Coordinates of C-alpha atoms in Angstrom, one line a residue:
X1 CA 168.8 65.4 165.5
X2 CA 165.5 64.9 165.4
X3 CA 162.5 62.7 166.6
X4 CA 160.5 60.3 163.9
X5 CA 157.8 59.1 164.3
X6 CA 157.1 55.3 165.6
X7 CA 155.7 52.9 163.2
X8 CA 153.0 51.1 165.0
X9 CA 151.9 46.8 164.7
X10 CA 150.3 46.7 161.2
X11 CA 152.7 48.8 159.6
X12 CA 154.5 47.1 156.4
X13 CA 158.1 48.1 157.4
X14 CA 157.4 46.1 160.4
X15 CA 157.0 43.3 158.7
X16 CA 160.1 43.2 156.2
X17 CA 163.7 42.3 156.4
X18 CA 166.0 44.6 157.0
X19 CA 168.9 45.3 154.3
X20 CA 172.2 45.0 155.2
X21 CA 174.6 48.5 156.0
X22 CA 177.8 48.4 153.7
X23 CA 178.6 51.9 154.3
X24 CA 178.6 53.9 157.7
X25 CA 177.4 57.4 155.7
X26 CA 176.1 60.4 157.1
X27 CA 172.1 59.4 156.5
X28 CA 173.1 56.4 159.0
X29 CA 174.7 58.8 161.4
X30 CA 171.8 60.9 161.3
X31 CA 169.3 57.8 161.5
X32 CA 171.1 56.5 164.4
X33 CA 171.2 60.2 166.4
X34 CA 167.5 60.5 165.7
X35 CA 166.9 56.8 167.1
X36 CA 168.7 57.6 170.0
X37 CA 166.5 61.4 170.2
X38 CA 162.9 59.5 169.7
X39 CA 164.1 56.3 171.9
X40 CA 164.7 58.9 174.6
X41 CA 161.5 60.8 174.0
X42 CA 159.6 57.4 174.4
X43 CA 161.8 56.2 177.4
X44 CA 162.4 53.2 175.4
X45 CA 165.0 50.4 176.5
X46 CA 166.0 50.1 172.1
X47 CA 164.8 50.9 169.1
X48 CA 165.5 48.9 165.3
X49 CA 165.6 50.9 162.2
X50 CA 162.2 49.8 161.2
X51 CA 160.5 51.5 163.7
X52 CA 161.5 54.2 162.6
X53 CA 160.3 53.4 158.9
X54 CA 164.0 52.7 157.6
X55 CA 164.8 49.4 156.6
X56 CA 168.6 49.3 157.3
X57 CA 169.5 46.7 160.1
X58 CA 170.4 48.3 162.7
X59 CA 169.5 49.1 166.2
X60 CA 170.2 51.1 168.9
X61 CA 169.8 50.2 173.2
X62 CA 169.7 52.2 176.1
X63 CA 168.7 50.2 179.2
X64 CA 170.1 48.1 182.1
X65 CA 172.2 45.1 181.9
X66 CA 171.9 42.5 184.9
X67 CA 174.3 43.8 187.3
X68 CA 172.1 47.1 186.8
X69 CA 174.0 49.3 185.0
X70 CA 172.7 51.4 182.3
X71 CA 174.3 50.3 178.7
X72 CA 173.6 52.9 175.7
X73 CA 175.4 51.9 171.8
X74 CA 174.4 51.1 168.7
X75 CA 174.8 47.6 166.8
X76 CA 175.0 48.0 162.8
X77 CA 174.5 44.2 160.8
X78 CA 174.1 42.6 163.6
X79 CA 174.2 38.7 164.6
X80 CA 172.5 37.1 166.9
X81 CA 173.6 34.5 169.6
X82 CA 171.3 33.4 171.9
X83 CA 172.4 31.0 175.4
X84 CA 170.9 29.6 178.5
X85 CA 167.4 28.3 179.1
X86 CA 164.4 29.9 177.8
X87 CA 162.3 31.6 180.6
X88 CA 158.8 32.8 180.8
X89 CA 158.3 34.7 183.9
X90 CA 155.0 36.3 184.3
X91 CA 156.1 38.9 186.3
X92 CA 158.2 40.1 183.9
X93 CA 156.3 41.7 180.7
X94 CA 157.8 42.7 177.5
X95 CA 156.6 45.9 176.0
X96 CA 157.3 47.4 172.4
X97 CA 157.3 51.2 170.8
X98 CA 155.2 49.4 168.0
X99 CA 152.8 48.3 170.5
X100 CA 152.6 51.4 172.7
X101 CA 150.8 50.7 176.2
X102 CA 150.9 46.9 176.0
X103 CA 152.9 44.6 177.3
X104 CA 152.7 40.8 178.0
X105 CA 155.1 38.2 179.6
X106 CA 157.2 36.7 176.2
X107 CA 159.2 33.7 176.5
X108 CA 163.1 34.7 175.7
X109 CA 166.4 32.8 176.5
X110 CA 168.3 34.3 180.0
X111 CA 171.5 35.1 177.3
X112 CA 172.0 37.1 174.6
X113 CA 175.4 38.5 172.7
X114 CA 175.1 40.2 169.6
X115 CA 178.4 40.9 167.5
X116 CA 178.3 43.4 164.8
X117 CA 179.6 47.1 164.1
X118 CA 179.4 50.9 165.3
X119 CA 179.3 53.7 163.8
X120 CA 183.2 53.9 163.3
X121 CA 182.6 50.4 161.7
X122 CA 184.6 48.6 164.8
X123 CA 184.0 44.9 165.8
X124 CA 181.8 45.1 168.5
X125 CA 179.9 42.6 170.9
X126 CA 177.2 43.8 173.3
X127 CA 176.1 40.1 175.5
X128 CA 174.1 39.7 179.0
X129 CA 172.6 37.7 180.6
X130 CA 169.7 37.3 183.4
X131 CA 169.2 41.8 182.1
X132 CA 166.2 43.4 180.5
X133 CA 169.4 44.0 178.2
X134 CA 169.5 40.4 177.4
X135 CA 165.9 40.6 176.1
X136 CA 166.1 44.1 174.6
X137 CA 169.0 42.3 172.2
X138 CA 166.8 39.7 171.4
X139 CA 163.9 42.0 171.0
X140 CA 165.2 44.5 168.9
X141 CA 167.0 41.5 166.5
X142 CA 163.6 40.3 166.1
X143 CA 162.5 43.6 164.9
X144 CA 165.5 43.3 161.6
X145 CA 164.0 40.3 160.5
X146 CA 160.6 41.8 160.4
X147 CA 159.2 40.1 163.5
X148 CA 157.4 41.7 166.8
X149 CA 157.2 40.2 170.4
X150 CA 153.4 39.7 169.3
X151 CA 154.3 36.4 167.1
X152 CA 156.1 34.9 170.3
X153 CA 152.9 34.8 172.3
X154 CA 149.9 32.5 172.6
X155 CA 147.2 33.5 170.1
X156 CA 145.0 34.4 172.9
X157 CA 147.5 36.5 173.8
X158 CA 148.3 37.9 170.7
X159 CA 144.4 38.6 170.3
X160 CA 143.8 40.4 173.4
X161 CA 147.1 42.8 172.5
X162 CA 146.1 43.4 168.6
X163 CA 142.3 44.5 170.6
X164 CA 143.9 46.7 172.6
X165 CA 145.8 48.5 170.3
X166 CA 142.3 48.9 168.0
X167 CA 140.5 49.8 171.3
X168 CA 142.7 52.8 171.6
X169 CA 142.4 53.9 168.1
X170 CA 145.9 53.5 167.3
X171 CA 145.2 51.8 163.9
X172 CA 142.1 53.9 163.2
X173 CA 141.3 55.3 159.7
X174 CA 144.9 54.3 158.5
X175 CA 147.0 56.1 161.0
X176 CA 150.3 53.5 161.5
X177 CA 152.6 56.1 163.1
X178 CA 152.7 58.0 166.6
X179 CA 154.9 60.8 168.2
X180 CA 157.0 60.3 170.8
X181 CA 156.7 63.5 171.7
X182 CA 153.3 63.6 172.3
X183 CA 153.2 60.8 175.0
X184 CA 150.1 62.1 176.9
X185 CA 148.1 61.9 174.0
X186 CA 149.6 58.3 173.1
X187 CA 148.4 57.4 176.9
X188 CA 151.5 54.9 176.9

């Protein structure tokens, strides 16, 4: 296992849908087991396969679901349901690996369930609702179809998040990538 780098907003795998996983192979074994590793080193609550650079769509989650307990798997092709109202609750922002140190309140519905496979290409379904894993589903689904939290927000907002991400030199001379490992220096 190892840790990859995280693409950052701007980056052209961010903006490209993902291809579909016929085979569970070793390369998707080892992609998923370094998500997990660089997830972890950036204390994120998921991470989608084109964060990582890879186009495959998949992600993986490690965060609470609404009764509070920690949920940690890995969803390969999956499908999206979303349920319940949409809220926007400024209390609660929504941050992303892509957009490291920013985070705005983004309206998302108080459901989610996403059915799919794992790694030992089992049926699975991961749902919540009321969670940040309800969100995190919703998030990191947007991420296969080559969207970020950004395009859900109000231009203004989406301004004042794409100028702080130039303010702190993350997009500077080309560089569309950071280390997890390094989180000092990514001041995230």
């Amino acid at each position: 296992m190892s840790v990859r780098p995280i693409t950052i907003v701007g980056h052209r795998a961010l903006e490209q849908r993902t291809r579909r996983v016929r085979e569970v192979t070793s390369d998707i074994r080892t992609l998923v087991a370094d998500m997990f590793e660089t997830n972890d080193a950036a204390d994120g609550a998921g991470l989608a396969a084109p964060q990582v650079g890879s186009r495959w769509r998949l992600f993986i989650y490690s965060c609470a679901d609404s009764a509070g307990t920690v949920q940690r798997g890995v969803v390969i092709n999956p499908r999206l349901e979303r349920f319940g109202g949409i809220e926007l609750d400024e209390e609660t922002i929504e941050g992303c690996l892509s957009v490291p140190g920013e985070g705005f309140p983004t309206a998302r519905h108080r459901g989610a369930r996403v059915t799919g496979i794992d790694l030992e290409g089992e049926q699975i379904v991961v749902e919540d609702e009321g969670g940040v894993l309800a969100r995190a589903l919703q998030h990191e689904v947007d991420h296969l179809d080559g969207s970020l939290y950004l395009d859900r927000l109000s231009p203004a907002r989406r301004r004042e998040a794409l100028d702080a991400v130039t303010d702190r030199g993350w997009r500077a001379q080309g560089i569309l990538t950071w280390d997890p490992r390094d989180l000092e220096a990514a001041d995230v």
